[in-house]
Coordinates of C-alpha atoms and ligand atoms in Angstrom, one line a residue:
M1 CA 0.0 0.0 0.0
S2 CA 2.8 2.4 0.9
D3 CA 4.5 1.6 -2.3
R4 CA 1.4 2.6 -4.2
L5 CA 1.1 5.8 -2.3
S6 CA 4.7 6.8 -2.8
N7 CA 4.0 6.5 -6.5
L8 CA 1.0 8.9 -6.5
S9 CA 0.5 10.6 -9.8
P10 CA 0.5 14.4 -9.9
K11 CA -3.3 14.2 -10.3
E12 CA -3.7 12.0 -7.2
K13 CA -1.4 14.3 -5.2
R14 CA -3.5 17.3 -6.2
A15 CA -6.6 15.5 -5.1
L16 CA -5.1 14.7 -1.7
L17 CA -3.8 18.2 -1.4
A18 CA -7.2 19.6 -2.1
Q19 CA -8.7 17.3 0.5
L20 CA -6.1 18.5 3.1
L21 CA -6.1 22.2 2.4
R22 CA -9.0 23.4 0.4
K23 CA -12.0 22.3 2.5
K24 CA -13.9 25.1 4.2
S25 CA -12.0 25.8 7.4
G26 CA -14.7 24.2 9.7
T27 CA -14.5 20.9 7.8
L28 CA -10.7 21.1 7.7
D29 CA -10.5 21.6 11.4
K30 CA -12.7 18.5 11.9
L31 CA -10.6 16.5 9.6
L32 CA -7.5 17.5 11.5
E33 CA -8.9 17.0 14.9
Q34 CA -9.4 13.4 13.7
A35 CA -5.8 13.3 12.4
A36 CA -4.3 14.1 15.9
I37 CA -4.2 10.8 17.8
N38 CA -3.6 10.5 21.5
V39 CA -1.0 7.8 22.2
K40 CA -3.4 6.1 24.6
D41 CA -5.5 5.3 21.5
L42 CA -2.4 4.0 19.6
K43 CA -1.4 1.5 22.3
A44 CA -3.4 -1.4 20.9
E45 CA -1.5 -1.1 17.6
A46 CA 1.7 -2.2 19.3
A47 CA 1.1 -5.9 19.3
L48 CA 4.2 -8.0 19.1
D49 CA 3.7 -11.7 18.0
P50 CA 4.2 -13.9 21.1
E51 CA 6.7 -16.0 19.1
I52 CA 9.0 -13.0 18.7
R53 CA 11.2 -13.8 21.7
P54 CA 14.9 -14.3 21.8
T55 CA 16.1 -17.9 21.8
G56 CA 19.3 -19.1 23.5
T57 CA 21.7 -17.0 25.4
V58 CA 21.2 -13.3 25.5
S59 CA 24.3 -11.1 25.7
T60 CA 24.1 -7.5 26.8
Q61 CA 27.6 -6.8 25.4
V62 CA 28.1 -5.4 21.9
A63 CA 30.1 -7.4 19.5
P64 CA 33.1 -5.1 19.3
R65 CA 34.1 -6.7 16.0
P66 CA 30.9 -7.7 14.2
E67 CA 31.4 -9.8 11.1
R68 CA 28.1 -9.3 9.4
V69 CA 25.5 -6.6 10.1
L70 CA 22.1 -5.8 8.5
L71 CA 21.4 -2.2 7.7
T72 CA 17.9 -1.1 6.5
G73 CA 17.3 2.1 4.6
A74 CA 20.8 2.3 3.1
T75 CA 19.6 4.1 -0.1
G76 CA 18.2 7.0 2.0
F77 CA 19.8 10.1 3.4
L78 CA 20.9 9.0 6.9
G79 CA 21.2 5.4 5.7
S80 CA 23.9 6.4 3.2
F81 CA 26.0 8.1 5.9
L82 CA 25.4 5.1 8.3
L83 CA 26.6 2.7 5.6
S84 CA 29.7 4.8 5.1
E85 CA 30.5 5.0 8.8
L86 CA 29.9 1.3 9.3
L87 CA 32.3 0.6 6.4
R88 CA 34.9 2.9 7.9
H89 CA 34.7 1.8 11.5
T90 CA 34.1 -1.9 11.3
R91 CA 35.5 -4.7 9.2
A92 CA 32.0 -6.2 8.9
E93 CA 30.2 -7.1 5.7
I94 CA 27.2 -4.7 5.6
Y95 CA 24.1 -6.5 4.4
C96 CA 21.8 -3.8 3.0
L97 CA 18.1 -4.5 2.7
V98 CA 17.1 -2.6 -0.5
R99 CA 13.9 -2.3 -2.4
A100 CA 15.0 -3.7 -5.8
P101 CA 13.8 -6.5 -8.1
N102 CA 17.2 -8.2 -7.8
V103 CA 20.7 -8.0 -6.3
A104 CA 22.2 -6.2 -9.3
E105 CA 19.7 -3.4 -9.1
G106 CA 20.1 -3.3 -5.3
E107 CA 23.8 -2.8 -5.9
R108 CA 23.2 -0.1 -8.4
R109 CA 20.8 1.8 -6.0
T110 CA 23.1 1.5 -3.0
R111 CA 26.1 2.8 -5.0
G112 CA 24.0 5.5 -6.5
S113 CA 23.0 7.0 -3.2
L114 CA 26.6 6.8 -1.7
E115 CA 27.8 8.6 -4.9
A116 CA 25.1 11.3 -4.6
Y117 CA 26.4 12.3 -1.2
A118 CA 30.1 11.9 -2.2
L119 CA 30.5 8.9 0.1
W120 CA 31.5 6.2 -2.4
D121 CA 34.7 4.4 -1.4
E122 CA 35.8 1.9 -4.0
E123 CA 38.2 0.1 -1.7
R124 CA 35.6 -0.6 1.0
S125 CA 32.7 -1.3 -1.4
S126 CA 33.4 -5.0 -1.6
R127 CA 31.9 -5.3 1.9
I128 CA 28.5 -4.0 0.8
V129 CA 26.1 -7.0 0.3
P130 CA 22.8 -5.9 -1.2
V131 CA 19.7 -7.9 -0.2
A132 CA 16.7 -7.4 -2.3
G133 CA 13.7 -7.1 0.0
D134 CA 10.9 -4.9 1.3
L135 CA 10.2 -3.8 4.9
S136 CA 6.4 -3.7 4.2
E137 CA 6.3 -7.4 3.2
P138 CA 6.1 -10.4 5.6
L139 CA 9.5 -11.8 6.4
L140 CA 10.9 -8.6 4.8
G141 CA 9.9 -10.0 1.3
L142 CA 12.8 -12.5 1.5
G143 CA 10.9 -15.7 1.6
A144 CA 11.3 -18.2 4.5
E145 CA 14.6 -19.7 3.5
R146 CA 16.5 -16.5 2.9
F147 CA 15.0 -15.0 6.0
E148 CA 16.3 -17.9 8.1
E149 CA 19.7 -17.8 6.5
L150 CA 20.0 -14.0 7.1
A151 CA 18.8 -14.4 10.7
A152 CA 21.5 -16.9 11.4
E153 CA 24.3 -15.0 9.5
I154 CA 24.1 -11.5 11.0
D155 CA 25.5 -10.3 14.3
A156 CA 23.4 -7.1 14.7
V157 CA 20.8 -5.0 13.0
Y158 CA 20.8 -1.3 12.3
H159 CA 17.1 -0.6 11.6
N160 CA 17.0 2.9 10.0
G161 CA 14.7 2.4 7.0
A162 CA 11.2 4.0 7.2
S163 CA 8.8 5.8 5.1
V164 CA 9.5 9.4 6.1
N165 CA 6.4 11.2 4.9
W166 CA 4.6 13.9 6.8
V167 CA 1.5 13.8 4.7
Y168 CA 0.3 10.2 4.5
P169 CA -2.0 8.9 7.3
Y170 CA -1.1 6.2 9.8
E171 CA -2.7 3.3 7.8
A172 CA -0.6 4.1 4.7
L173 CA 2.7 4.2 6.6
K174 CA 1.9 1.2 8.9
P175 CA 3.2 -1.6 6.6
T176 CA 6.7 -0.1 6.3
N177 CA 7.2 1.6 9.6
V178 CA 5.3 -0.6 12.1
L179 CA 5.1 -4.0 10.4
G180 CA 8.6 -3.6 9.0
T181 CA 9.9 -3.1 12.5
L182 CA 8.1 -6.1 13.7
E183 CA 9.8 -8.2 11.0
V184 CA 13.2 -6.8 11.9
L185 CA 12.5 -7.8 15.5
R186 CA 11.5 -11.3 14.3
L187 CA 14.7 -11.6 12.4
A188 CA 16.8 -10.5 15.3
S189 CA 15.3 -12.9 17.8
R190 CA 15.2 -16.0 15.5
H191 CA 18.7 -17.3 16.2
G192 CA 19.7 -16.2 19.6
A193 CA 19.3 -12.5 20.4
K194 CA 21.0 -10.2 18.0
P195 CA 21.3 -6.5 19.1
V196 CA 18.9 -4.1 17.3
H197 CA 20.0 -0.5 16.9
F198 CA 16.7 1.3 16.2
V199 CA 16.6 4.8 14.6
S200 CA 13.6 6.5 16.0
T201 CA 12.8 10.2 16.2
L202 CA 12.2 12.9 18.8
G203 CA 8.9 13.3 17.1
I204 CA 7.4 10.5 19.2
F205 CA 7.0 13.0 22.0
P206 CA 4.4 15.7 21.7
L207 CA 6.5 18.7 20.4
V208 CA 3.8 20.9 19.0
G209 CA 0.7 22.5 20.6
R210 CA 2.3 22.2 24.1
S211 CA 1.3 24.8 26.6
D212 CA 4.7 24.6 28.3
A213 CA 8.2 24.0 27.0
G214 CA 9.3 21.4 29.5
V215 CA 12.1 18.9 29.1
V216 CA 12.0 15.6 27.2
R217 CA 14.3 13.1 28.7
E218 CA 15.8 10.0 27.1
D219 CA 14.2 7.6 29.6
D220 CA 10.8 9.4 29.7
D221 CA 7.8 7.0 29.5
L222 CA 6.5 6.5 26.0
D223 CA 3.0 6.5 27.5
H224 CA 3.2 10.3 27.9
G225 CA -0.5 10.8 27.2
G226 CA 0.1 13.5 24.6
S227 CA -1.2 13.7 21.0
L228 CA 0.8 13.1 17.8
Y229 CA -0.2 15.0 14.8
N230 CA 0.8 13.0 11.8
G231 CA 0.8 9.4 10.6
Y232 CA 4.6 9.4 10.5
T233 CA 5.2 10.2 14.1
Q234 CA 2.3 7.9 15.1
T235 CA 3.9 5.0 13.3
K236 CA 7.3 5.7 14.7
W237 CA 5.8 5.8 18.2
V238 CA 4.1 2.4 17.7
A239 CA 7.4 1.0 16.2
E240 CA 9.3 2.2 19.3
K241 CA 6.7 0.6 21.5
L242 CA 7.3 -2.7 19.7
V243 CA 11.0 -2.4 20.2
E244 CA 10.4 -1.8 23.9
I245 CA 8.2 -4.9 24.2
A246 CA 11.0 -6.9 22.5
R247 CA 13.4 -5.4 25.0
A248 CA 11.2 -6.6 27.9
R249 CA 11.3 -10.1 26.4
G250 CA 15.1 -10.0 26.5
L251 CA 16.2 -8.7 23.1
P252 CA 19.2 -6.2 23.4
V253 CA 18.0 -3.0 21.8
S254 CA 19.4 0.5 21.7
I255 CA 17.3 3.5 20.6
Y256 CA 18.6 6.6 18.8
R257 CA 16.3 9.6 18.5
P258 CA 17.5 12.5 16.3
S259 CA 15.9 15.9 16.0
L260 CA 15.6 17.4 12.5
I261 CA 18.5 16.0 10.4
T262 CA 20.2 18.5 8.2
G263 CA 23.0 18.2 5.6
D264 CA 26.6 17.2 6.0
S265 CA 28.3 20.0 8.1
Q266 CA 31.5 19.7 6.0
T267 CA 30.3 19.2 2.4
G268 CA 26.8 20.7 2.7
A269 CA 25.3 17.6 1.0
W270 CA 21.6 17.4 2.0
N271 CA 18.5 15.5 1.0
E272 CA 16.4 17.6 -1.4
D273 CA 13.4 15.5 -0.5
D274 CA 13.7 16.6 3.1
F275 CA 10.9 18.7 4.6
T276 CA 13.2 21.5 5.7
C277 CA 14.7 21.8 2.2
K278 CA 11.2 22.0 0.7
M279 CA 10.2 24.6 3.3
I280 CA 13.2 26.7 2.4
K281 CA 12.5 26.3 -1.3
S282 CA 8.9 27.5 -0.8
W283 CA 10.2 30.6 1.2
V284 CA 12.6 31.5 -1.6
G285 CA 10.0 30.8 -4.3
L286 CA 7.4 33.1 -2.7
G287 CA 9.8 35.7 -1.4
N288 CA 8.2 35.8 2.0
V289 CA 8.3 33.8 5.2
P290 CA 6.0 33.4 8.2
D291 CA 6.9 35.7 11.0
V292 CA 7.0 33.1 13.8
D293 CA 8.7 33.3 17.2
T294 CA 10.0 29.7 17.4
E295 CA 13.1 27.5 17.2
M296 CA 14.2 24.6 15.2
N297 CA 16.5 21.9 16.6
M298 CA 18.7 20.7 13.7
V299 CA 21.5 18.1 13.7
P300 CA 23.9 17.6 10.8
V301 CA 23.7 14.1 9.3
D302 CA 27.5 13.5 9.7
Y303 CA 27.2 14.0 13.5
V304 CA 24.1 11.7 13.7
S305 CA 25.7 8.9 11.7
R306 CA 29.0 9.1 13.6
A307 CA 27.3 9.2 17.0
I308 CA 25.1 6.2 16.2
V309 CA 27.9 4.0 14.9
R310 CA 30.2 4.9 17.7
L311 CA 27.6 4.4 20.4
S312 CA 26.5 1.1 18.8
L313 CA 30.1 -0.3 19.1
Q314 CA 30.9 1.1 22.5
E315 CA 30.9 -1.2 25.5
G316 CA 28.2 -0.3 28.1
S317 CA 26.0 1.5 25.6
L318 CA 23.8 -1.4 24.5
G319 CA 20.3 -1.2 25.8
K320 CA 20.2 2.6 26.2
R321 CA 18.2 5.3 24.6
F322 CA 20.1 8.3 23.1
H323 CA 18.8 11.7 22.1
L324 CA 20.7 13.2 19.2
A325 CA 19.6 16.8 19.5
N326 CA 21.6 20.0 19.1
P327 CA 22.4 21.8 22.3
Q328 CA 22.1 25.0 20.3
P329 CA 18.7 25.3 18.6
V330 CA 18.2 28.0 16.0
K331 CA 15.6 30.7 16.0
V332 CA 13.6 30.7 12.8
D333 CA 14.2 34.4 12.5
E334 CA 18.0 33.8 12.6
L335 CA 17.7 31.1 9.9
V336 CA 15.8 33.5 7.7
S337 CA 18.5 36.1 8.1
W338 CA 21.1 33.6 6.9
I339 CA 19.1 32.9 3.8
E340 CA 18.7 36.6 3.2
A341 CA 22.5 37.1 3.7
F342 CA 23.0 34.5 1.0
G343 CA 21.1 36.7 -1.4
Y344 CA 17.5 35.7 -1.4
P345 CA 15.3 38.7 -0.5
L346 CA 12.6 37.6 2.0
K347 CA 9.8 39.5 3.6
R348 CA 8.5 38.5 7.1
I349 CA 4.7 38.5 7.0
P350 CA 2.1 37.3 9.6
F351 CA 1.5 33.6 9.5
D352 CA -2.1 33.7 8.2
G353 CA -1.1 36.0 5.3
W354 CA 1.8 33.7 4.4
R355 CA -0.5 30.7 4.4
T356 CA -2.9 32.5 2.0
E357 CA 0.0 33.5 -0.3
L358 CA 1.3 29.9 -0.3
L359 CA -2.1 28.6 -1.4
N360 CA -2.6 31.3 -4.0
P361 CA -2.3 29.5 -7.4
A362 CA -1.4 32.8 -9.1
K363 CA 1.9 32.7 -7.2
G364 CA 2.8 29.8 -9.4
L365 CA 4.3 27.7 -6.7
R366 CA 4.3 24.2 -7.9
E367 CA 1.6 21.9 -6.4
D368 CA 4.3 19.5 -5.4
A369 CA 6.0 22.1 -3.2
M370 CA 2.7 23.0 -1.6
Y371 CA 1.8 19.4 -1.1
S372 CA 5.0 18.8 0.9
L373 CA 4.1 21.6 3.2
A374 CA 0.6 20.4 3.8
P375 CA 1.4 18.9 7.2
L376 CA 2.7 22.2 8.5
L377 CA -0.3 24.1 7.1
S378 CA -2.8 21.5 8.4
M379 CA -1.3 21.2 11.8
S380 CA -1.3 25.0 12.1
A381 CA -5.0 25.1 11.2
A382 CA -5.7 22.5 13.9
I383 CA -3.8 24.3 16.7
E384 CA -4.0 28.0 16.1
G385 CA -1.3 28.8 13.6
P386 CA 2.1 29.9 14.9
K387 CA 1.3 29.2 18.5
M388 CA 1.7 25.5 17.7
V389 CA 5.4 25.6 17.8
R390 CA 6.1 28.3 20.2
A391 CA 6.9 26.0 23.2
I392 CA 9.4 23.6 21.8
P393 CA 10.7 21.5 24.7
E394 CA 14.3 21.1 25.7
F395 CA 15.8 17.8 24.8
D396 CA 17.8 16.3 27.6
R397 CA 20.8 14.3 26.2
R398 CA 22.6 13.0 29.3
N399 CA 23.1 9.4 28.0
T400 CA 24.5 10.6 24.7
T401 CA 26.8 13.2 26.3
A402 CA 28.1 10.8 28.9
A403 CA 28.7 8.0 26.4
L404 CA 30.5 10.3 23.9
A405 CA 32.4 12.3 26.5
S406 CA 35.7 10.5 25.9
T407 CA 35.4 10.6 22.1
E408 CA 36.0 13.4 19.6
I409 CA 32.4 13.3 18.6
S410 CA 30.2 16.3 19.5
C411 CA 27.3 18.0 17.8
P412 CA 28.4 21.0 15.8
P413 CA 26.3 24.1 15.9
V414 CA 24.2 24.7 12.8
D415 CA 25.2 28.3 12.2
A416 CA 25.5 30.9 9.4
G417 CA 28.6 29.1 8.0
T418 CA 27.0 25.7 8.0
F419 CA 23.9 27.1 6.4
E420 CA 25.9 28.8 3.7
K421 CA 27.4 25.3 2.8
Y422 CA 23.9 23.9 2.6
L423 CA 22.6 26.7 0.3
V424 CA 25.7 26.4 -2.0
Y425 CA 25.0 22.7 -2.3
L426 CA 21.3 23.2 -3.0
V427 CA 22.1 25.8 -5.7
R428 CA 24.8 23.6 -7.3
S429 CA 22.5 20.7 -7.4
G430 CA 19.9 22.9 -9.2
F431 CA 17.3 22.5 -6.3
L432 CA 17.4 26.2 -5.6
A433 CA 17.7 28.9 -8.3
S434 CA 20.8 31.0 -7.9
P435 CA 20.1 34.1 -5.8
T436 CA 19.8 37.4 -7.7
G437 CA 21.3 39.7 -5.1
G438 CA 24.4 39.3 -2.9
Ligands
LIG1 N1 15.2 13.1 8.2 C1 15.0 13.5 9.5 O1 15.0 14.7 9.8 C2 14.9 12.5 10.6 C3 14.7 12.9 11.9 C4 14.6 12.0 12.9 C5 14.6 10.6 12.6 N2 14.7 10.2 11.3 C6 14.7 8.8 11.1 O2 15.9 8.4 10.3 C7 15.6 7.3 9.5 C8 16.1 7.7 8.1 O3 15.4 8.8 7.6 P1 15.9 9.6 6.3 O4 15.6 11.0 6.5 O5 17.3 9.2 5.9 O6 14.8 9.0 5.3 P2 15.0 8.7 3.7 O7 16.1 9.5 3.1 O8 13.6 8.8 3.1 O9 15.4 7.2 3.7 C9 14.5 6.2 4.0 C10 15.1 4.8 3.6 O10 14.1 3.8 4.0 C11 13.9 3.0 2.9 N3 12.6 2.4 2.8 C12 11.4 3.1 2.8 N4 10.4 2.2 2.7 C13 10.9 1.0 2.6 C14 10.4 -0.3 2.4 N5 9.1 -0.6 2.3 N6 11.3 -1.4 2.3 C15 12.7 -1.2 2.4 N7 13.2 0.1 2.6 C16 12.4 1.1 2.6 C17 14.1 3.9 1.7 O11 14.3 3.1 0.5 P3 14.0 3.6 -0.9 O12 15.2 4.3 -1.4 O13 13.6 2.4 -1.7 O14 12.8 4.6 -0.8 C18 15.3 4.7 2.1 O15 16.5 3.9 1.9 C19 14.1 7.0 9.6 O16 13.9 6.0 10.4 C20 13.6 8.3 10.2 O17 12.4 8.0 10.9 C21 14.8 11.1 10.3

């Protein structure tokens, strides 16, 4: 189902967009009220088959020299950086579960994404083992025999693959994000108890529409009683709940929760499909931005991937939860000033006016661009516009900070210099038009 949705035709996208945005506001509000789900009502979705239970001896120690690991989502943004880090910091063969009709195509896709982010390393490439499969299929689409073989072969799983889509509803994302996680846990517990490193998100906590800022801690209860506003965060919450159930049954699991992942802090390479990139493109295209008093917590992808791989190989880290957030969040106004300094003239206008402009077909913004911003617009309609993001909580990171204290890895600030690298990259790639001024 998710496959079909990710291949929506422009006409189908327009219809969905119309449904999300162009209803009379009363109807839209009702639609959105229904879209927000309290985690209490999601709990029943987190049902882990009783047979998913580790067999044999369970070790709580990481394998310091894994020989074979399985990585999901290696053709994606963070996945490419994780693959590169795993190749550099282990001697393991990295089995990459890739959506492809055959191994040759899987190889082509994995290589293609590493090359796109300038990460391809010919010498280490022989340790990449593509596995043609699909998270949304039973037994990862591998068939019983290959599934058993793989379960026996691997030493650990890095489960990073997911459908990262802020528009589709829960049901559309469930096969990949929820059932895919369930199949990964099945694989990890089939022959012994293989460590699972699960890439989650800070979005599993209620971050918008809060009345107070508060602090979100790494070991906070998942049953926080708050509401989650899109299908993506809802499916990630249920997936993390499944991982916690598997932990309670004895599977060694570590959980990594990044905030908003941005481009490589050194090369500027970023995923053009990312929500933040699309948001910036719409600002530049319209020439105006919403005047909102809020912050964004952004973490460069090179930091996230290095931290995950180091933590996953470090003694004493297995079984913990780690927040990968930036200790220095950025005010939206500051971000806007960096984009202006790069040469794009931007006018700050009240949120409601900006929303109207964005939806004005005469402005010529491509439907695709509007479509990708639909979740922001729809959430804002549901919870009184700009107020929704005013009270972003603080993300406590004590497990991460303590575990990385003796390493050279720390989260760099996303500042004017970093953002300039991102904008240069996005202009060079043709995603953004070259600025006229400056
Ligand atoms: N980006 C962020 O700001 C952010 C923030 C916090 C957490 N995260 C988490 O980080 C992880 C990676 O995110 P990302 O931004 O790198 O996303 P991405 O670029 O969209 O990559 C997603 C990866 O998952 C794969 N995938 C999707 N559906 C699949 C399926 N049915 N079967 C097999 N593979 C499938 C994709 O494969 P295809 O190439 O075939 O599509 C791709 O390799 C996700 O778990 C996400 O929840 C991301």
